[in-house]
């Protein structure tokens, strides 16, 4: 199997069955922890023997009848779809599921999930939003200790500082490679289709890191070799896909309709930390907490005083020589909808063209999106 | 040089034959139904017949509308937003804002001197922002779509239909009907409610005169009036605007053809 | 239990003065707010849920609660122009109506049905119970340039309501850290004594308010713990920590006691006792109340009035001797900061303690914080506990989401099932 | 008292159709009637009532009590009182199929799931929230857009071998989506069946809210659509009770309530209008 085939196998499997997780557990005798986006300290779980598994929904592969009984229809698709998976027992392979404070929907979802599952332990992590407080880093460190304690209760292994240090390094390596791939998309988008780039990232939320890294390395090397030829397409930055993931079909439709997605927020939580410096003698748990609290990057679901989101969006567009910005936001996702207004007013001022489209993770038709994107491309390309 | 423009819409389809990018030779229209390939072929045939031409006389076919991929023999496909803007500019050269209202949603765009789109927005799907809502109302109230506009114009006291969701708005209309509110007042209220949504979209691209309305709703006088009232100014109007997207496609086709010939020569 | 069988026809109006008093108190508050800038006072924006208003009091910063201004504007029918203004700015119909109204209200040149609202000098972001708060304040920051003061409040995540000690410490220390910032904004020095005094008054008002709420346990219930409590809960939010607030609740408690003594209440008689969950519908408030009143149903307990503070549980007590910690506990225990199983348990407890016949859940599209998961609350109540439960949908400020015909249909049917349960015939 | 029999009538003034049912003093169904509601609901209900009496050969004087139900229930000028269609459908379904524990009523304007006890009384009910509105009207709308009749839609959809997925929750979006599916070259019958599947899924979500206890009785106008019956049965994995009479459950329930009401109040001086 080529790396690409392996990646898609994992992604396909993660929509409903999680067979790969079950097999890993059987082979290793170790537990798995599912996590809801946007950010999760996978290093921590990894160091304690867990397989961290990103939960991103069923991508429309199952009817949401049970979830519909418990939630209203103005709730985003990823939440309803993850909940349906829980109720159907598809997530029974996870010993624990962790949520965090990204939005009210996910927060309440953690509670109703807790009320509806027996075997799985539900944990909720509070990631601080106050990066100016002296207490934020120690606070997050305590939260991580609490999480470690839960994982210990579930998995029976205690957190070991040395192991954590090794895990952080592994994940540093993963993030560095993924960043390299992202840069490739920015410089030569024709050499690597967005969908295969995306599948690669997504597989990274599912595979054991030990088997993922070598494949990723190979994939990056091969991608660098591809020649390819630039087509007459516009370069766009895509924002809004930080939590619920757009169906692959919509991303393909966008590229077909005349775009190169040169930068995006897909699975941003996975890449967000960048490199965590671990000088000798530094406590890795504190380093992990610092990495989050003092991260200067924008994350829609977090507010950090003193960080100028508008400026960041403009910088991003300029760095990438983008001809336009596409706000691709999940239907009913409030954080995305609010960020859209903040982003658009900055782009309006700078006269950078932008487009807003909504999607649902479960959608199976993309005609509206295609028409919008085509028009957008036409408006930039035609004269 | 003759170019054809086909617009295969969600509800209705149109065809235009354009000579040298300037003269409209023929027009044809019909409901889309479910067989889009068939409707495209039939429309083209009927336009050709009325112009006394044959398929071989056409140098280039440009297709637009949501069914644009269903016509295999196309030379070019463009979206209805781009096409409608060009069509509007063709008919009213001083157009700066184009509002194209289809059955499913409405698209507002701002265009530059050449008719190129500078900015565009579509109505949120989650809203009674298209002509389809009016079709449903025409059905429940048992007046034909053609008479909905004229009847609504006789209203003295339009009722406000406030709900934003089309599903609820339909219930609201049914409820008003049960309360025996005069029909013309309900119909005008329904038109105003669509105008309200559409206006918001136009506002998002920035309203600048002249504003040109394109698509099926040009045939609904109540919508036009309600819209002009909201706008506080006149809309450009002409029966040809019904064909704006097909026309715009034909025009863009002509330009492409010129370019191609220029390169070839 | 004894129905009001007294001979003298007592008018309910004689026992309905507290609402007027609340009206006057609110008017004075708006007066103070709208003239704050002229009088050289600073205006601080704050949220209803979990605000440490006692700190503002010390610095003489006048609080503006966009949630309260918005609900007042909606109640008077003034929401649509503000909502459409913000939709023109690019807000989706799916965004929270409070946010949209709040953003429109500070947009240059906007006048609302309660006047031109003063711009913020400081935005107090006490992030508790609603994640949308952070997006809202962020937008206001970009719009007005006002500085944001963050007090991050962790969610109550254990099912039994236990809060890790690092949470309380985290919140309390942020409150302390905010003092220099507030001194800078207001130009006033922090005075410990004054802080303790306002905390003392706050504690007193909380205690009286709790007693008022618990009057709902009586049969018949002397008040409507949902529709009337919405008026009664205003002072505890806008005037906490003042004598005026204490006086109001003392008066209210007396009035409720008098109602109980004379057997009068907000409906002719008490046929049904209901527990309410969810934010009410402000644009159609009276009409909405009427749907229940005409069936002689009284709200005996409700969760919504607890957004001001969970005083009827023992989760917090304001304590002048532990000012920062007790404020922190108050802030952590905001209703929407409780996890869903706890919220479900609380409603279940209300049904038991207040001997209710059923539960009405009013689910609003705007507020996922309240609404997401209400379907699951319904599941538990109706299926596991066999408590008649009605779930209806609309919005708290956006009149476009209310359909009277649909709502009436559901409410009427609900009372038909309640009547069957009570052994009566049909409607 | 004359020897003439006494009757009880129920009129269900729905958004699309007005239905009437007449029962005799033992509660047996005597006659039914149905007609488009149209724009004048008062006229429609009067007409339905007159038709009902005429078909049954019963005079107005013989009808002791009339109950109105449905959206237009407050507009029924000749009735004695109103009951919501939720209670009526439950009662009607229980009368037709005494083993009924769950009722699914799909009408023109909304869908209801109702749990009933062994006496046909409502224990719990849920109605669609607007964003999940999957109703008969939607099928009708799609039919109209495609230039098909309701009958054609039902039958055509039964030919589908490979239903396409229509995933939008909202009926408005779903309508656009079905057309897009056609634009991408999917077969008409597959798209039509896709619409049915999508509405069935939403209704089952609603049923799950009240709990699915067999027997399930499917009532309302859509219960006459064979495509929908097939979809629901396939997805639920169990049989549904339906019959030509399930279209009249609301009216029948109202008539039965009329009989009960009358019996409870005889002697108290209330009489028919
Ligand atoms: N002859 C007509 N009279 C009145 N209104 C019409 C007429 N034809 C179309 N409309 C209105 O215009 C809307 C859009 O029609 P059209 O532009 O043909 O749609 P599309 O381009 O999406 O196929 C219809 O939904 C209907 O409300
Ligand atoms: N014979 C039939 N075949 C298929 N569908 C039908 C038939 N009769 C009615 N319907 C469907 O039932 C719906 C009307 O249901 P009904 O229960 O009468 O609604 P209401 O009570 O709101 O008037 C119509 O929208 C239609 O889709
Ligand atoms: S998609 Fe948006 S609303 Fe849904 S869980 Fe993620 S952040 Fe929350
Ligand atoms: S989402 Fe709810 S709690 Fe948050 S601001 Fe809106 S109404 Fe208030
Ligand atoms: S049902 Fe109404 S509110 Fe819901 S998504 Fe559709 S149009 Fe929007």
PDB file of C-alpha atoms in Angstrom, chain A residues 15-250:
ATOM      1  CA  UNK A  15     -16.391   7.504   9.683  1.00  0.00           C
ATOM      2  CA  UNK A  16     -18.210   4.658  11.348  1.00  0.00           C
ATOM      3  CA  UNK A  17     -16.433   1.431  12.179  1.00  0.00           C
ATOM      4  CA  UNK A  18     -13.119   2.268  13.892  1.00  0.00           C
ATOM      5  CA  UNK A  19     -11.923  -1.181  12.971  1.00  0.00           C
ATOM      6  CA  UNK A  20      -8.317   0.038  12.878  1.00  0.00           C
ATOM      7  CA  UNK A  21      -8.617   1.172  16.477  1.00  0.00           C
ATOM      8  CA  UNK A  22     -10.029  -2.152  17.553  1.00  0.00           C
ATOM      9  CA  UNK A  23      -7.221  -4.002  15.813  1.00  0.00           C
ATOM     10  CA  UNK A  24      -4.581  -1.829  17.385  1.00  0.00           C
ATOM     11  CA  UNK A  25      -6.077  -2.384  20.793  1.00  0.00           C
ATOM     12  CA  UNK A  26      -6.200  -6.085  20.283  1.00  0.00           C
ATOM     13  CA  UNK A  27      -2.606  -6.229  19.144  1.00  0.00           C
ATOM     14  CA  UNK A  28      -1.213  -3.920  21.816  1.00  0.00           C
ATOM     15  CA  UNK A  29      -3.566  -4.588  24.693  1.00  0.00           C
ATOM     16  CA  UNK A  30      -3.672  -0.855  25.315  1.00  0.00           C
ATOM     17  CA  UNK A  31      -6.565   1.612  25.596  1.00  0.00           C
ATOM     18  CA  UNK A  32      -7.828   4.314  23.221  1.00  0.00           C
ATOM     19  CA  UNK A  33      -9.060   7.811  23.947  1.00  0.00           C
ATOM     20  CA  UNK A  34     -11.338   9.656  21.552  1.00  0.00           C
ATOM     21  CA  UNK A  35     -11.210  13.397  21.455  1.00  0.00           C
ATOM     22  CA  UNK A  36     -13.528  15.983  20.069  1.00  0.00           C
ATOM     23  CA  UNK A  37     -11.890  18.862  18.218  1.00  0.00           C
ATOM     24  CA  UNK A  38     -10.383  21.437  18.240  1.00  0.00           C
ATOM     25  CA  UNK A  39      -7.306  20.813  20.378  1.00  0.00           C
ATOM     26  CA  UNK A  40      -6.209  17.889  22.493  1.00  0.00           C
ATOM     27  CA  UNK A  41      -2.783  17.247  24.064  1.00  0.00           C
ATOM     28  CA  UNK A  42      -2.236  13.953  22.253  1.00  0.00           C
ATOM     29  CA  UNK A  43       1.299  13.766  23.658  1.00  0.00           C
ATOM     30  CA  UNK A  44      -0.081  13.311  27.121  1.00  0.00           C
ATOM     31  CA  UNK A  45      -2.371  10.461  26.136  1.00  0.00           C
ATOM     32  CA  UNK A  46       0.362   8.882  24.076  1.00  0.00           C
ATOM     33  CA  UNK A  47       2.813   8.986  26.950  1.00  0.00           C
ATOM     34  CA  UNK A  48       0.296   7.127  29.080  1.00  0.00           C
ATOM     35  CA  UNK A  49      -0.086   4.327  26.547  1.00  0.00           C
ATOM     36  CA  UNK A  50      -3.268   5.516  24.920  1.00  0.00           C
ATOM     37  CA  UNK A  51      -4.036   5.723  21.238  1.00  0.00           C
ATOM     38  CA  UNK A  52      -5.498   9.214  20.742  1.00  0.00           C
ATOM     39  CA  UNK A  53      -8.246   9.161  18.125  1.00  0.00           C
ATOM     40  CA  UNK A  54      -9.788  12.259  16.582  1.00  0.00           C
ATOM     41  CA  UNK A  55     -13.587  12.151  16.483  1.00  0.00           C
ATOM     42  CA  UNK A  56     -14.805  14.086  13.496  1.00  0.00           C
ATOM     43  CA  UNK A  57     -18.179  12.596  12.670  1.00  0.00           C
ATOM     44  CA  UNK A  58     -19.584  10.096  10.247  1.00  0.00           C
ATOM     45  CA  UNK A  59     -19.444  12.299   7.170  1.00  0.00           C
ATOM     46  CA  UNK A  60     -23.025  11.477   6.284  1.00  0.00           C
ATOM     47  CA  UNK A  61     -22.496   7.726   6.270  1.00  0.00           C
ATOM     48  CA  UNK A  62     -25.279   6.984   8.763  1.00  0.00           C
ATOM     49  CA  UNK A  63     -28.757   8.421   9.362  1.00  0.00           C
ATOM     50  CA  UNK A  64     -28.901  10.629  12.438  1.00  0.00           C
ATOM     51  CA  UNK A  65     -32.237   9.402  13.728  1.00  0.00           C
ATOM     52  CA  UNK A  66     -31.177   8.756  17.313  1.00  0.00           C
ATOM     53  CA  UNK A  67     -29.247  11.964  17.644  1.00  0.00           C
ATOM     54  CA  UNK A  68     -32.289  13.783  16.340  1.00  0.00           C
ATOM     55  CA  UNK A  69     -34.292  12.462  19.238  1.00  0.00           C
ATOM     56  CA  UNK A  70     -31.956  14.140  21.736  1.00  0.00           C
ATOM     57  CA  UNK A  71     -30.841  17.312  19.996  1.00  0.00           C
ATOM     58  CA  UNK A  72     -32.523  20.043  18.043  1.00  0.00           C
ATOM     59  CA  UNK A  73     -31.899  20.517  14.391  1.00  0.00           C
ATOM     60  CA  UNK A  74     -30.115  23.849  14.827  1.00  0.00           C
ATOM     61  CA  UNK A  75     -27.148  22.003  16.211  1.00  0.00           C
ATOM     62  CA  UNK A  76     -24.117  21.570  13.961  1.00  0.00           C
ATOM     63  CA  UNK A  77     -23.646  18.283  12.116  1.00  0.00           C
ATOM     64  CA  UNK A  78     -20.458  17.114  13.768  1.00  0.00           C
ATOM     65  CA  UNK A  79     -22.094  17.174  17.172  1.00  0.00           C
ATOM     66  CA  UNK A  80     -25.130  15.286  16.067  1.00  0.00           C
ATOM     67  CA  UNK A  81     -23.110  12.832  14.126  1.00  0.00           C
ATOM     68  CA  UNK A  82     -20.629  12.091  16.919  1.00  0.00           C
ATOM     69  CA  UNK A  83     -23.565  11.694  19.269  1.00  0.00           C
ATOM     70  CA  UNK A  84     -25.242   9.267  16.902  1.00  0.00           C
ATOM     71  CA  UNK A  85     -22.037   7.238  16.808  1.00  0.00           C
ATOM     72  CA  UNK A  86     -21.987   7.199  20.593  1.00  0.00           C
ATOM     73  CA  UNK A  87     -25.598   6.086  20.850  1.00  0.00           C
ATOM     74  CA  UNK A  88     -25.141   3.371  18.263  1.00  0.00           C
ATOM     75  CA  UNK A  89     -22.162   1.995  20.107  1.00  0.00           C
ATOM     76  CA  UNK A  90     -19.659   2.752  17.345  1.00  0.00           C
ATOM     77  CA  UNK A  91     -17.396   4.487  19.814  1.00  0.00           C
ATOM     78  CA  UNK A  92     -17.371   1.652  22.310  1.00  0.00           C
ATOM     79  CA  UNK A  93     -13.786   1.036  21.333  1.00  0.00           C
ATOM     80  CA  UNK A  94     -12.808   4.192  23.239  1.00  0.00           C
ATOM     81  CA  UNK A  95     -12.138   3.852  26.942  1.00  0.00           C
ATOM     82  CA  UNK A  96     -12.559   7.592  27.311  1.00  0.00           C
ATOM     83  CA  UNK A  97     -13.755  10.562  25.273  1.00  0.00           C
ATOM     84  CA  UNK A  98     -12.481  14.046  25.985  1.00  0.00           C
ATOM     85  CA  UNK A  99     -14.203  17.312  25.139  1.00  0.00           C
ATOM     86  CA  UNK A 100     -12.988  20.841  25.702  1.00  0.00           C
ATOM     87  CA  UNK A 101     -14.362  24.357  25.893  1.00  0.00           C
ATOM     88  CA  UNK A 102     -14.689  25.296  22.243  1.00  0.00           C
ATOM     89  CA  UNK A 103     -18.356  26.225  22.109  1.00  0.00           C
ATOM     90  CA  UNK A 104     -21.622  25.764  23.961  1.00  0.00           C
ATOM     91  CA  UNK A 105     -22.688  22.963  21.695  1.00  0.00           C
ATOM     92  CA  UNK A 106     -19.635  20.821  22.304  1.00  0.00           C
ATOM     93  CA  UNK A 107     -19.763  21.612  25.996  1.00  0.00           C
ATOM     94  CA  UNK A 108     -23.365  20.476  26.390  1.00  0.00           C
ATOM     95  CA  UNK A 109     -22.646  17.544  24.126  1.00  0.00           C
ATOM     96  CA  UNK A 110     -20.117  16.321  26.660  1.00  0.00           C
ATOM     97  CA  UNK A 111     -22.860  16.263  29.281  1.00  0.00           C
ATOM     98  CA  UNK A 112     -25.499  14.482  27.290  1.00  0.00           C
ATOM     99  CA  UNK A 113     -22.927  12.000  26.104  1.00  0.00           C
ATOM    100  CA  UNK A 114     -22.070  11.326  29.706  1.00  0.00           C
ATOM    101  CA  UNK A 115     -25.710  10.677  30.497  1.00  0.00           C
ATOM    102  CA  UNK A 116     -26.082   8.265  27.619  1.00  0.00           C
ATOM    103  CA  UNK A 117     -23.012   6.064  27.840  1.00  0.00           C
ATOM    104  CA  UNK A 118     -22.140   3.444  30.391  1.00  0.00           C
ATOM    105  CA  UNK A 119     -18.723   2.075  29.624  1.00  0.00           C
ATOM    106  CA  UNK A 120     -16.929   5.094  28.255  1.00  0.00           C
ATOM    107  CA  UNK A 121     -15.472   7.682  30.606  1.00  0.00           C
ATOM    108  CA  UNK A 122     -16.316  11.243  29.554  1.00  0.00           C
ATOM    109  CA  UNK A 123     -13.863  13.962  30.478  1.00  0.00           C
ATOM    110  CA  UNK A 124     -13.990  17.674  29.875  1.00  0.00           C
ATOM    111  CA  UNK A 125     -10.892  19.766  29.727  1.00  0.00           C
ATOM    112  CA  UNK A 126     -10.931  23.474  30.403  1.00  0.00           C
ATOM    113  CA  UNK A 127      -8.320  25.184  28.245  1.00  0.00           C
ATOM    114  CA  UNK A 128      -7.716  28.668  29.621  1.00  0.00           C
ATOM    115  CA  UNK A 129      -8.667  31.663  27.532  1.00  0.00           C
ATOM    116  CA  UNK A 130      -6.893  34.206  29.702  1.00  0.00           C
ATOM    117  CA  UNK A 131      -3.326  34.276  28.495  1.00  0.00           C
ATOM    118  CA  UNK A 132      -2.523  37.467  30.360  1.00  0.00           C
ATOM    119  CA  UNK A 133      -3.061  36.010  33.798  1.00  0.00           C
ATOM    120  CA  UNK A 134      -0.032  34.863  35.770  1.00  0.00           C
ATOM    121  CA  UNK A 135      -2.061  31.860  36.823  1.00  0.00           C
ATOM    122  CA  UNK A 136      -2.991  30.564  33.372  1.00  0.00           C
ATOM    123  CA  UNK A 137      -0.014  28.256  32.848  1.00  0.00           C
ATOM    124  CA  UNK A 138      -0.074  26.731  36.347  1.00  0.00           C
ATOM    125  CA  UNK A 139      -3.823  26.383  35.919  1.00  0.00           C
ATOM    126  CA  UNK A 140      -3.528  24.474  32.672  1.00  0.00           C
ATOM    127  CA  UNK A 141      -0.810  22.347  34.160  1.00  0.00           C
ATOM    128  CA  UNK A 142      -3.217  21.373  36.948  1.00  0.00           C
ATOM    129  CA  UNK A 143      -5.859  20.611  34.344  1.00  0.00           C
ATOM    130  CA  UNK A 144      -3.442  18.326  32.546  1.00  0.00           C
ATOM    131  CA  UNK A 145      -2.657  16.622  35.815  1.00  0.00           C
ATOM    132  CA  UNK A 146      -6.339  16.098  36.349  1.00  0.00           C
ATOM    133  CA  UNK A 147      -6.642  14.648  32.860  1.00  0.00           C
ATOM    134  CA  UNK A 148      -3.650  12.430  33.530  1.00  0.00           C
ATOM    135  CA  UNK A 149      -5.350  11.225  36.639  1.00  0.00           C
ATOM    136  CA  UNK A 150      -8.477  10.311  34.720  1.00  0.00           C
ATOM    137  CA  UNK A 151      -6.440   8.515  32.106  1.00  0.00           C
ATOM    138  CA  UNK A 152      -4.656   6.674  34.872  1.00  0.00           C
ATOM    139  CA  UNK A 153      -7.962   5.570  36.354  1.00  0.00           C
ATOM    140  CA  UNK A 154      -9.053   4.325  32.959  1.00  0.00           C
ATOM    141  CA  UNK A 155      -5.834   2.869  31.626  1.00  0.00           C
ATOM    142  CA  UNK A 156      -3.885   2.004  34.744  1.00  0.00           C
ATOM    143  CA  UNK A 157      -0.625   3.642  33.676  1.00  0.00           C
ATOM    144  CA  UNK A 158       0.782   6.644  35.490  1.00  0.00           C
ATOM    145  CA  UNK A 159       2.197   9.659  33.714  1.00  0.00           C
ATOM    146  CA  UNK A 160       5.952   9.414  33.438  1.00  0.00           C
ATOM    147  CA  UNK A 161       7.914  12.598  32.763  1.00  0.00           C
ATOM    148  CA  UNK A 162      10.520  10.907  30.628  1.00  0.00           C
ATOM    149  CA  UNK A 163       7.912   9.208  28.490  1.00  0.00           C
ATOM    150  CA  UNK A 164       6.110  12.497  28.084  1.00  0.00           C
ATOM    151  CA  UNK A 165       9.308  14.121  26.922  1.00  0.00           C
ATOM    152  CA  UNK A 166       9.684  11.425  24.255  1.00  0.00           C
ATOM    153  CA  UNK A 167       6.076  11.824  23.173  1.00  0.00           C
ATOM    154  CA  UNK A 168       6.418  15.583  22.842  1.00  0.00           C
ATOM    155  CA  UNK A 169       9.419  15.068  20.592  1.00  0.00           C
ATOM    156  CA  UNK A 170       7.510  12.593  18.427  1.00  0.00           C
ATOM    157  CA  UNK A 171       4.652  15.003  18.021  1.00  0.00           C
ATOM    158  CA  UNK A 172       7.067  17.853  17.356  1.00  0.00           C
ATOM    159  CA  UNK A 173       8.371  15.797  14.489  1.00  0.00           C
ATOM    160  CA  UNK A 174       4.861  15.140  13.205  1.00  0.00           C
ATOM    161  CA  UNK A 175       3.949  18.805  13.313  1.00  0.00           C
ATOM    162  CA  UNK A 176       7.150  19.778  11.563  1.00  0.00           C
ATOM    163  CA  UNK A 177       6.491  17.360   8.707  1.00  0.00           C
ATOM    164  CA  UNK A 178       2.906  18.482   8.411  1.00  0.00           C
ATOM    165  CA  UNK A 179       4.054  22.070   8.287  1.00  0.00           C
ATOM    166  CA  UNK A 180       6.426  21.169   5.484  1.00  0.00           C
ATOM    167  CA  UNK A 181       3.534  19.688   3.564  1.00  0.00           C
ATOM    168  CA  UNK A 182       1.507  22.817   4.191  1.00  0.00           C
ATOM    169  CA  UNK A 183       4.320  24.926   2.811  1.00  0.00           C
ATOM    170  CA  UNK A 184       4.413  22.786  -0.275  1.00  0.00           C
ATOM    171  CA  UNK A 185       0.727  23.467  -0.800  1.00  0.00           C
ATOM    172  CA  UNK A 186       1.466  27.142  -0.516  1.00  0.00           C
ATOM    173  CA  UNK A 187       4.350  27.186  -2.959  1.00  0.00           C
ATOM    174  CA  UNK A 188       3.357  24.535  -5.517  1.00  0.00           C
ATOM    175  CA  UNK A 189      -0.301  23.638  -4.972  1.00  0.00           C
ATOM    176  CA  UNK A 190      -0.495  21.809  -8.286  1.00  0.00           C
ATOM    177  CA  UNK A 191       2.020  19.271  -7.085  1.00  0.00           C
ATOM    178  CA  UNK A 192      -0.218  17.933  -4.342  1.00  0.00           C
ATOM    179  CA  UNK A 193      -3.995  17.834  -4.522  1.00  0.00           C
ATOM    180  CA  UNK A 194      -5.768  19.336  -1.588  1.00  0.00           C
ATOM    181  CA  UNK A 195      -7.692  16.168  -0.913  1.00  0.00           C
ATOM    182  CA  UNK A 196      -4.619  14.012  -0.588  1.00  0.00           C
ATOM    183  CA  UNK A 197      -2.948  16.642   1.570  1.00  0.00           C
ATOM    184  CA  UNK A 198      -6.029  16.727   3.728  1.00  0.00           C
ATOM    185  CA  UNK A 199      -6.341  12.939   4.007  1.00  0.00           C
ATOM    186  CA  UNK A 200      -2.767  12.849   5.162  1.00  0.00           C
ATOM    187  CA  UNK A 201      -3.459  15.262   7.981  1.00  0.00           C
ATOM    188  CA  UNK A 202      -6.623  13.492   8.915  1.00  0.00           C
ATOM    189  CA  UNK A 203      -4.950  10.100   9.043  1.00  0.00           C
ATOM    190  CA  UNK A 204      -2.583  11.704  11.526  1.00  0.00           C
ATOM    191  CA  UNK A 205      -5.462  12.052  13.979  1.00  0.00           C
ATOM    192  CA  UNK A 206      -6.177   8.333  13.737  1.00  0.00           C
ATOM    193  CA  UNK A 207      -3.001   6.339  13.291  1.00  0.00           C
ATOM    194  CA  UNK A 208      -0.571   5.341  16.001  1.00  0.00           C
ATOM    195  CA  UNK A 209       2.165   7.909  15.664  1.00  0.00           C
ATOM    196  CA  UNK A 210       4.878   5.261  15.427  1.00  0.00           C
ATOM    197  CA  UNK A 211       3.435   3.917  12.199  1.00  0.00           C
ATOM    198  CA  UNK A 212       2.271   7.293  10.933  1.00  0.00           C
ATOM    199  CA  UNK A 213       5.612   9.097  11.061  1.00  0.00           C
ATOM    200  CA  UNK A 214       7.546   6.893   8.623  1.00  0.00           C
ATOM    201  CA  UNK A 215       4.687   6.973   6.129  1.00  0.00           C
ATOM    202  CA  UNK A 216       4.402  10.709   6.504  1.00  0.00           C
ATOM    203  CA  UNK A 217       8.116  11.117   5.916  1.00  0.00           C
ATOM    204  CA  UNK A 218       7.886   9.068   2.759  1.00  0.00           C
ATOM    205  CA  UNK A 219       4.847  10.955   1.610  1.00  0.00           C
ATOM    206  CA  UNK A 220       6.503  14.337   2.097  1.00  0.00           C
ATOM    207  CA  UNK A 221       9.590  13.213   0.217  1.00  0.00           C
ATOM    208  CA  UNK A 222       7.532  11.929  -2.695  1.00  0.00           C
ATOM    209  CA  UNK A 223       5.384  15.028  -2.804  1.00  0.00           C
ATOM    210  CA  UNK A 224       8.483  17.172  -3.067  1.00  0.00           C
ATOM    211  CA  UNK A 225       9.550  15.265  -6.173  1.00  0.00           C
ATOM    212  CA  UNK A 226       6.328  15.787  -8.096  1.00  0.00           C
ATOM    213  CA  UNK A 227       6.779  18.214 -10.970  1.00  0.00           C
ATOM    214  CA  UNK A 228       3.277  19.089 -12.113  1.00  0.00           C
ATOM    215  CA  UNK A 229       2.163  22.140 -13.976  1.00  0.00           C
ATOM    216  CA  UNK A 230       0.419  25.219 -12.681  1.00  0.00           C
ATOM    217  CA  UNK A 231      -3.114  25.741 -13.965  1.00  0.00           C
ATOM    218  CA  UNK A 232      -5.076  28.916 -14.344  1.00  0.00           C
ATOM    219  CA  UNK A 233      -6.635  28.885 -10.912  1.00  0.00           C
ATOM    220  CA  UNK A 234      -6.964  31.463  -8.193  1.00  0.00           C
ATOM    221  CA  UNK A 235      -5.054  31.160  -4.934  1.00  0.00           C
ATOM    222  CA  UNK A 236      -7.330  31.205  -1.916  1.00  0.00           C
ATOM    223  CA  UNK A 237      -6.993  30.964   1.833  1.00  0.00           C
ATOM    224  CA  UNK A 238      -9.806  28.943   3.372  1.00  0.00           C
ATOM    225  CA  UNK A 239     -10.937  29.815   6.886  1.00  0.00           C
ATOM    226  CA  UNK A 240     -13.582  28.276   9.114  1.00  0.00           C
ATOM    227  CA  UNK A 241     -12.874  24.555   8.925  1.00  0.00           C
ATOM    228  CA  UNK A 242     -11.230  24.355  12.336  1.00  0.00           C
ATOM    229  CA  UNK A 243     -13.744  22.022  13.972  1.00  0.00           C
ATOM    230  CA  UNK A 244     -16.387  20.316  11.866  1.00  0.00           C
ATOM    231  CA  UNK A 245     -14.637  19.125   8.720  1.00  0.00           C
ATOM    232  CA  UNK A 246     -16.028  19.817   5.274  1.00  0.00           C
ATOM    233  CA  UNK A 247     -16.884  16.751   3.206  1.00  0.00           C
ATOM    234  CA  UNK A 248     -14.089  15.907   0.805  1.00  0.00           C
ATOM    235  CA  UNK A 249     -16.548  16.440  -2.008  1.00  0.00           C
ATOM    236  CA  UNK A 250     -16.889  20.109  -1.274  1.00  0.00           C
TER     237      UNK A 250
END
